[in-house]
């Protein structure tokens, strides 16, 4: 009987669909990335939903008071957008920055101390205070990135230390700050631009490799499971921990700028906890589509979410609703964002 003809694609043949694996036996061919839904499409769909929600919020605010949008919503939206962009970027890196509010308050207080106690001009003092966020972000980034400590723990511990220094500098007293101009629309434009730019940056091919799953390991991170099967040499990649390092550095600077924007809005620096701004920024990031697992942001979701929550807050405040309702709204937004982020991750494969 004649032998069966050679079929290069047949089973048991090198390159065939059931070619022997590295560990012996037969294994299915590896799944190549990019075979599922375009990961950006579900985000765009969710952002269309957010856009409709924003229109509803704007209509409600306009019906509540003709000048509510101009007087209350937009001034606060700039601050929230800056803080939300800072949080979204850090969440993307897998190291959520829970010190955002503390850094913002610290920046305003240090700037006020330089003005009131040292006689500095206002803007140089604020610029110097923002620069102080660089070493703060660098230290947190090194601990949570290359060293590999949990980002949430590093930033939370940092927040406690930063707030202690803030109250020491402030000496429990508010300091009036005489900003000569209303920069509401400057802060708003800067916040929305930062939210969109940082989100778009995370979709760049070289930057996406820094997301969790690629840069999770650090010096003190738990070792991966032992696998004694022979493997090919790993391709050269980014330095482990680069993602959290860069994200926490930029996040801290954005938080500091948010502190200056808030001081400009209220024309003063108040010694207070930054917890409220931190939780608000987390709600904005999650509602905007950031995945709590890291590695996923949309494009304009953070910007839309900051406008939505600013508008809702302005309406509730105008109607003299109980203060706890504001926190309940943020909690609801955060839970919706958690669920949406999980769904977006489920329907995409990349």
Coordinates of C-alpha atoms in Angstrom, one line a residue:
X1 CA 0.0 0.0 0.0
X2 CA 1.3 3.4 -0.9
X3 CA 2.2 5.7 1.9
X4 CA 0.0 8.7 2.6
X5 CA 1.1 11.8 0.9
X6 CA 2.9 14.4 3.0
X7 CA 0.6 17.2 4.1
X8 CA 2.4 20.2 5.7
X9 CA -0.7 21.3 7.5
X10 CA -1.6 17.9 8.9
X11 CA -1.5 16.8 12.5
X12 CA 1.8 15.8 13.9
X13 CA 3.7 17.8 11.3
X14 CA 5.9 20.8 12.3
X15 CA 3.8 23.9 11.9
X16 CA 0.6 21.9 11.8
X17 CA -2.4 22.6 14.0
X18 CA -1.5 19.9 16.6
X19 CA 2.3 20.3 16.5
X20 CA 4.2 19.0 19.6
X21 CA 4.5 21.6 22.3
X22 CA 7.7 22.5 24.2
X23 CA 6.8 20.1 27.0
X24 CA 5.9 17.1 24.8
X25 CA 2.5 15.9 23.5
X26 CA 0.2 17.9 21.3
X27 CA -1.0 21.4 22.0
X28 CA -3.2 23.8 20.1
X29 CA -1.5 26.7 18.3
X30 CA -0.9 29.8 20.4
X31 CA -3.6 32.4 20.4
X32 CA -2.3 35.5 18.8
X33 CA -3.3 38.8 20.3
X34 CA -5.6 41.2 18.6
X35 CA -8.2 38.6 17.4
X36 CA -11.1 40.0 19.4
X37 CA -13.0 43.2 19.5
X38 CA -11.1 46.4 19.0
X39 CA -10.5 47.4 22.6
X40 CA -11.3 51.1 21.9
X41 CA -14.7 50.5 20.5
X42 CA -16.5 49.6 23.8
X43 CA -14.9 52.6 25.5
X44 CA -16.3 54.9 22.7
X45 CA -19.7 53.4 23.2
X46 CA -19.6 54.0 27.0
X47 CA -18.3 57.6 26.3
X48 CA -21.3 58.2 24.1
X49 CA -23.5 57.2 27.0
X50 CA -21.6 59.6 29.2
X51 CA -22.1 62.4 26.6
X52 CA -25.8 61.9 26.8
X53 CA -25.6 61.9 30.6
X54 CA -23.7 65.2 30.4
X55 CA -26.4 66.8 28.3
X56 CA -29.0 65.7 30.8
X57 CA -26.9 67.2 33.7
X58 CA -26.4 70.5 31.8
X59 CA -30.2 70.7 31.1
X60 CA -30.9 70.1 34.8
X61 CA -28.4 72.7 35.9
X62 CA -29.7 75.3 33.5
X63 CA -33.3 74.7 34.6
X64 CA -32.3 74.9 38.3
X65 CA -30.6 78.3 37.9
X66 CA -29.7 80.2 34.7
X67 CA -26.1 80.9 35.9
X68 CA -25.4 77.7 37.9
X69 CA -23.2 76.3 35.1
X70 CA -21.1 79.4 34.9
X71 CA -20.9 80.2 38.6
X72 CA -20.6 76.7 40.2
X73 CA -20.2 73.9 37.8
X74 CA -17.4 75.0 35.5
X75 CA -15.2 76.5 38.2
X76 CA -15.2 73.2 40.1
X77 CA -14.9 71.1 36.9
X78 CA -11.4 72.4 36.2
X79 CA -10.2 71.2 39.6
X80 CA -12.0 67.9 39.4
X81 CA -10.7 67.3 35.8
X82 CA -7.1 67.8 36.9
X83 CA -7.5 65.5 39.9
X84 CA -9.5 63.0 37.8
X85 CA -6.7 62.9 35.1
X86 CA -4.2 62.3 37.9
X87 CA -6.1 59.4 39.3
X88 CA -7.0 57.8 36.0
X89 CA -3.4 57.7 34.9
X90 CA -2.3 56.1 38.2
X91 CA -5.1 53.6 38.1
X92 CA -4.1 52.7 34.6
X93 CA -0.6 52.0 35.8
X94 CA -1.9 49.6 38.5
X95 CA -0.8 51.9 41.3
X96 CA -3.7 54.2 42.3
X97 CA -2.5 57.4 43.7
X98 CA -4.5 57.8 47.0
X99 CA -2.4 60.8 47.9
X100 CA -3.9 63.1 45.2
X101 CA -6.1 65.1 47.6
X102 CA -3.3 65.4 50.2
X103 CA -0.8 66.7 47.6
X104 CA -3.3 69.2 46.3
X105 CA -3.9 70.6 49.8
X106 CA -0.2 70.5 50.6
X107 CA 0.6 72.5 47.5
X108 CA -1.9 75.2 48.3
X109 CA -0.7 75.5 51.9
X110 CA 3.0 75.6 51.0
X111 CA 2.3 78.3 48.4
X112 CA 0.3 80.3 51.0
X113 CA 3.1 79.9 53.6
X114 CA 5.7 81.2 51.1
X115 CA 3.4 84.2 50.3
X116 CA 2.3 85.0 53.8
X117 CA 5.3 84.0 55.9
X118 CA 8.2 84.5 53.5
X119 CA 7.0 87.4 51.4
X120 CA 7.2 85.6 48.0
X121 CA 5.1 86.9 45.1
X122 CA 2.0 84.7 44.6
X123 CA 2.8 82.9 41.3
X124 CA 6.4 82.1 42.0
X125 CA 5.3 80.7 45.4
X126 CA 2.7 78.5 43.8
X127 CA 5.2 77.4 41.1
X128 CA 7.7 76.4 43.8
X129 CA 5.0 74.5 45.7
X130 CA 4.1 72.6 42.5
X131 CA 7.8 71.7 42.0
X132 CA 7.7 70.0 45.4
X133 CA 5.3 67.4 44.0
X134 CA 8.1 66.1 41.8
X135 CA 10.2 64.5 44.6
X136 CA 7.0 63.2 46.3
X137 CA 5.8 61.5 43.1
X138 CA 9.3 60.2 42.4
X139 CA 9.7 58.6 45.8
X140 CA 6.2 57.0 45.5
X141 CA 6.9 55.9 42.0
X142 CA 10.2 54.2 42.9
X143 CA 8.6 52.4 45.8
X144 CA 5.6 51.2 43.8
X145 CA 7.4 50.7 40.5
X146 CA 11.0 49.3 40.4
X147 CA 10.9 48.2 44.1
X148 CA 7.5 46.6 43.7
X149 CA 5.6 47.6 46.8
X150 CA 1.8 47.8 46.5
X151 CA 0.9 51.2 45.0
X152 CA -2.2 51.7 47.1
X153 CA -0.3 51.1 50.3
X154 CA 2.6 53.4 49.3
X155 CA 0.4 56.3 48.3
X156 CA -1.9 55.9 51.3
X157 CA 1.0 56.0 53.7
X158 CA 2.4 59.0 51.8
X159 CA -1.0 60.7 52.1
X160 CA -0.8 60.4 55.9
X161 CA 2.7 61.8 56.0
X162 CA 1.8 64.7 53.6
X163 CA -1.2 65.7 55.6
X164 CA 0.8 65.8 58.8
X165 CA 3.3 68.1 57.2
X166 CA 0.5 70.2 55.8
X167 CA -1.1 70.8 59.2
X168 CA 2.3 71.6 60.6
X169 CA 2.9 74.2 57.9
X170 CA -0.6 75.7 58.1
X171 CA -0.6 76.0 61.9
X172 CA -4.4 75.3 61.7
X173 CA -5.2 78.6 60.1
X174 CA -6.5 79.6 56.7
X175 CA -4.5 82.0 54.6
X176 CA -6.2 84.4 52.1
X177 CA -4.7 84.4 48.6
X178 CA -5.3 87.4 46.4
X179 CA -5.3 86.1 42.9
X180 CA -5.8 89.1 40.7
X181 CA -7.8 87.3 38.0
X182 CA -10.4 84.7 37.6
X183 CA -8.8 81.8 35.8
X184 CA -11.8 79.5 35.7
X185 CA -11.7 78.7 32.0
X186 CA -7.9 78.4 32.0
X187 CA -8.1 75.7 34.7
X188 CA -11.1 74.1 32.9
X189 CA -9.2 73.9 29.6
X190 CA -6.1 72.7 31.3
X191 CA -8.0 70.0 33.2
X192 CA -9.9 68.7 30.2
X193 CA -6.8 68.8 28.0
X194 CA -4.8 66.8 30.7
X195 CA -7.6 64.2 31.0
X196 CA -7.7 63.7 27.2
X197 CA -4.0 63.8 26.6
X198 CA -3.1 61.4 29.4
X199 CA -5.8 59.0 28.3
X200 CA -4.7 59.2 24.6
X201 CA -1.1 58.7 25.7
X202 CA -1.9 55.3 27.2
X203 CA -3.0 54.0 23.8
X204 CA 0.3 54.7 22.2
X205 CA 1.9 51.3 21.2
X206 CA 5.1 51.9 23.2
X207 CA 3.3 53.2 26.2
X208 CA 0.8 50.3 26.4
X209 CA 3.6 47.9 27.1
X210 CA 4.0 49.7 30.5
X211 CA 0.5 48.7 31.7
X212 CA 0.0 46.0 34.3
X213 CA 0.9 42.5 33.0
X214 CA 4.0 43.9 31.4
X215 CA 5.6 45.9 34.2
X216 CA 4.2 44.2 37.3
X217 CA 7.5 42.9 38.7
X218 CA 9.7 44.7 41.1
X219 CA 12.6 44.0 43.5
X220 CA 10.2 43.2 46.3
X221 CA 7.3 41.8 44.3
X222 CA 6.3 38.2 45.0
X223 CA 8.2 35.9 42.6
X224 CA 6.2 34.4 39.7
X225 CA 5.2 30.7 39.9
X226 CA 8.0 28.3 39.1
X227 CA 7.8 26.9 35.6
X228 CA 10.5 24.4 34.7
X229 CA 9.5 24.0 31.1
X230 CA 12.0 25.2 28.6
X231 CA 11.1 28.5 27.2
X232 CA 12.5 30.8 24.6
X233 CA 14.5 33.9 25.8
X234 CA 12.1 36.7 26.7
X235 CA 12.2 39.7 24.3
X236 CA 13.7 42.8 25.6
X237 CA 11.1 45.1 27.2
X238 CA 10.8 48.2 29.3
X239 CA 12.4 48.3 32.8
X240 CA 10.1 46.6 35.3
X241 CA 8.0 49.1 37.2
X242 CA 8.4 51.9 34.7
X243 CA 4.6 52.3 34.3
X244 CA 3.9 53.1 38.0
X245 CA 7.0 55.2 38.3
X246 CA 6.1 57.5 35.4
X247 CA 2.4 57.5 36.2
X248 CA 2.8 58.4 39.9
X249 CA 5.3 61.2 39.0
X250 CA 2.9 62.8 36.5
X251 CA -0.1 62.1 38.7
X252 CA 1.5 64.0 41.6
X253 CA 2.3 67.0 39.4
X254 CA -1.3 67.1 38.2
X255 CA -2.6 66.9 41.7
X256 CA -0.4 69.8 42.7
X257 CA -1.8 71.9 39.8
X258 CA -5.3 70.9 41.0
X259 CA -4.3 72.4 44.4
X260 CA -3.4 75.7 42.8
X261 CA -6.6 75.7 40.8
X262 CA -8.6 75.1 44.0
X263 CA -6.8 77.9 45.8
X264 CA -7.6 80.2 42.9
X265 CA -11.2 79.3 43.0
X266 CA -11.7 79.9 46.7
X267 CA -9.1 82.7 47.0
X268 CA -7.5 81.0 50.1
X269 CA -5.7 78.0 51.4
X270 CA -7.5 76.0 54.0
X271 CA -5.9 73.4 56.4
X272 CA -8.1 70.4 55.6
X273 CA -7.9 66.7 54.7
X274 CA -7.6 65.9 51.1
X275 CA -9.7 62.7 51.4
X276 CA -12.7 64.3 49.7
X277 CA -10.8 65.3 46.6
X278 CA -9.1 61.8 46.5
X279 CA -12.5 60.0 46.6
X280 CA -13.9 62.4 44.0
X281 CA -11.0 61.8 41.6
X282 CA -11.4 58.1 42.0
X283 CA -15.1 58.3 41.2
X284 CA -14.3 60.4 38.1
X285 CA -11.6 57.9 36.9
X286 CA -13.8 54.9 37.4
X287 CA -16.9 56.4 35.9
X288 CA -14.8 57.6 32.9
X289 CA -14.0 54.0 32.1
X290 CA -10.7 53.3 33.8
X291 CA -10.4 49.7 34.8
X292 CA -9.8 49.0 38.5
X293 CA -7.5 46.2 37.3
X294 CA -5.3 48.7 35.5
X295 CA -4.2 48.9 31.9
X296 CA -7.4 50.4 30.4
X297 CA -8.5 54.0 29.8
X298 CA -10.9 55.4 27.3
X299 CA -10.2 58.7 25.4
X300 CA -12.6 61.4 26.7
X301 CA -14.3 59.4 29.4
X302 CA -12.4 61.1 32.3
X303 CA -13.2 64.5 30.9
X304 CA -16.9 63.7 30.5
X305 CA -17.1 62.2 34.0
X306 CA -15.5 65.2 35.6
X307 CA -18.1 67.5 34.0
X308 CA -21.0 65.2 35.0
X309 CA -20.0 65.0 38.6
X310 CA -19.2 68.7 38.8
X311 CA -22.7 69.4 37.5
X312 CA -24.4 67.0 39.8
X313 CA -22.5 68.4 42.8
X314 CA -23.5 72.0 41.8
X315 CA -27.2 71.1 41.5
X316 CA -27.2 69.3 44.8
X317 CA -25.4 72.2 46.6
X318 CA -27.8 74.8 45.1
X319 CA -30.8 72.8 46.3
X320 CA -29.4 72.6 49.8
X321 CA -29.4 68.8 49.8
X322 CA -27.9 67.2 52.8
X323 CA -24.1 67.0 52.6
X324 CA -24.1 63.2 52.8
X325 CA -26.0 63.0 49.5
X326 CA -22.8 64.3 47.7
X327 CA -20.8 61.4 49.1
X328 CA -23.6 59.0 48.2
X329 CA -23.5 60.3 44.6
X330 CA -19.8 59.7 44.4
X331 CA -20.1 56.2 45.8
X332 CA -22.8 55.4 43.3
X333 CA -20.6 56.8 40.4
X334 CA -17.7 54.7 41.6
X335 CA -19.7 51.5 41.8
X336 CA -21.1 52.1 38.3
X337 CA -17.6 52.7 37.1
X338 CA -16.3 49.5 38.7
X339 CA -19.0 47.5 36.9
X340 CA -18.5 49.3 33.6
X341 CA -14.8 48.8 33.7
X342 CA -15.2 45.1 34.3
X343 CA -17.6 44.8 31.4
X344 CA -15.3 46.7 29.1
X345 CA -12.5 44.4 30.0
X346 CA -14.7 41.4 29.4
X347 CA -15.9 42.3 25.9
X348 CA -12.4 43.1 24.6
X349 CA -9.5 40.8 23.9
X350 CA -6.1 42.4 23.4

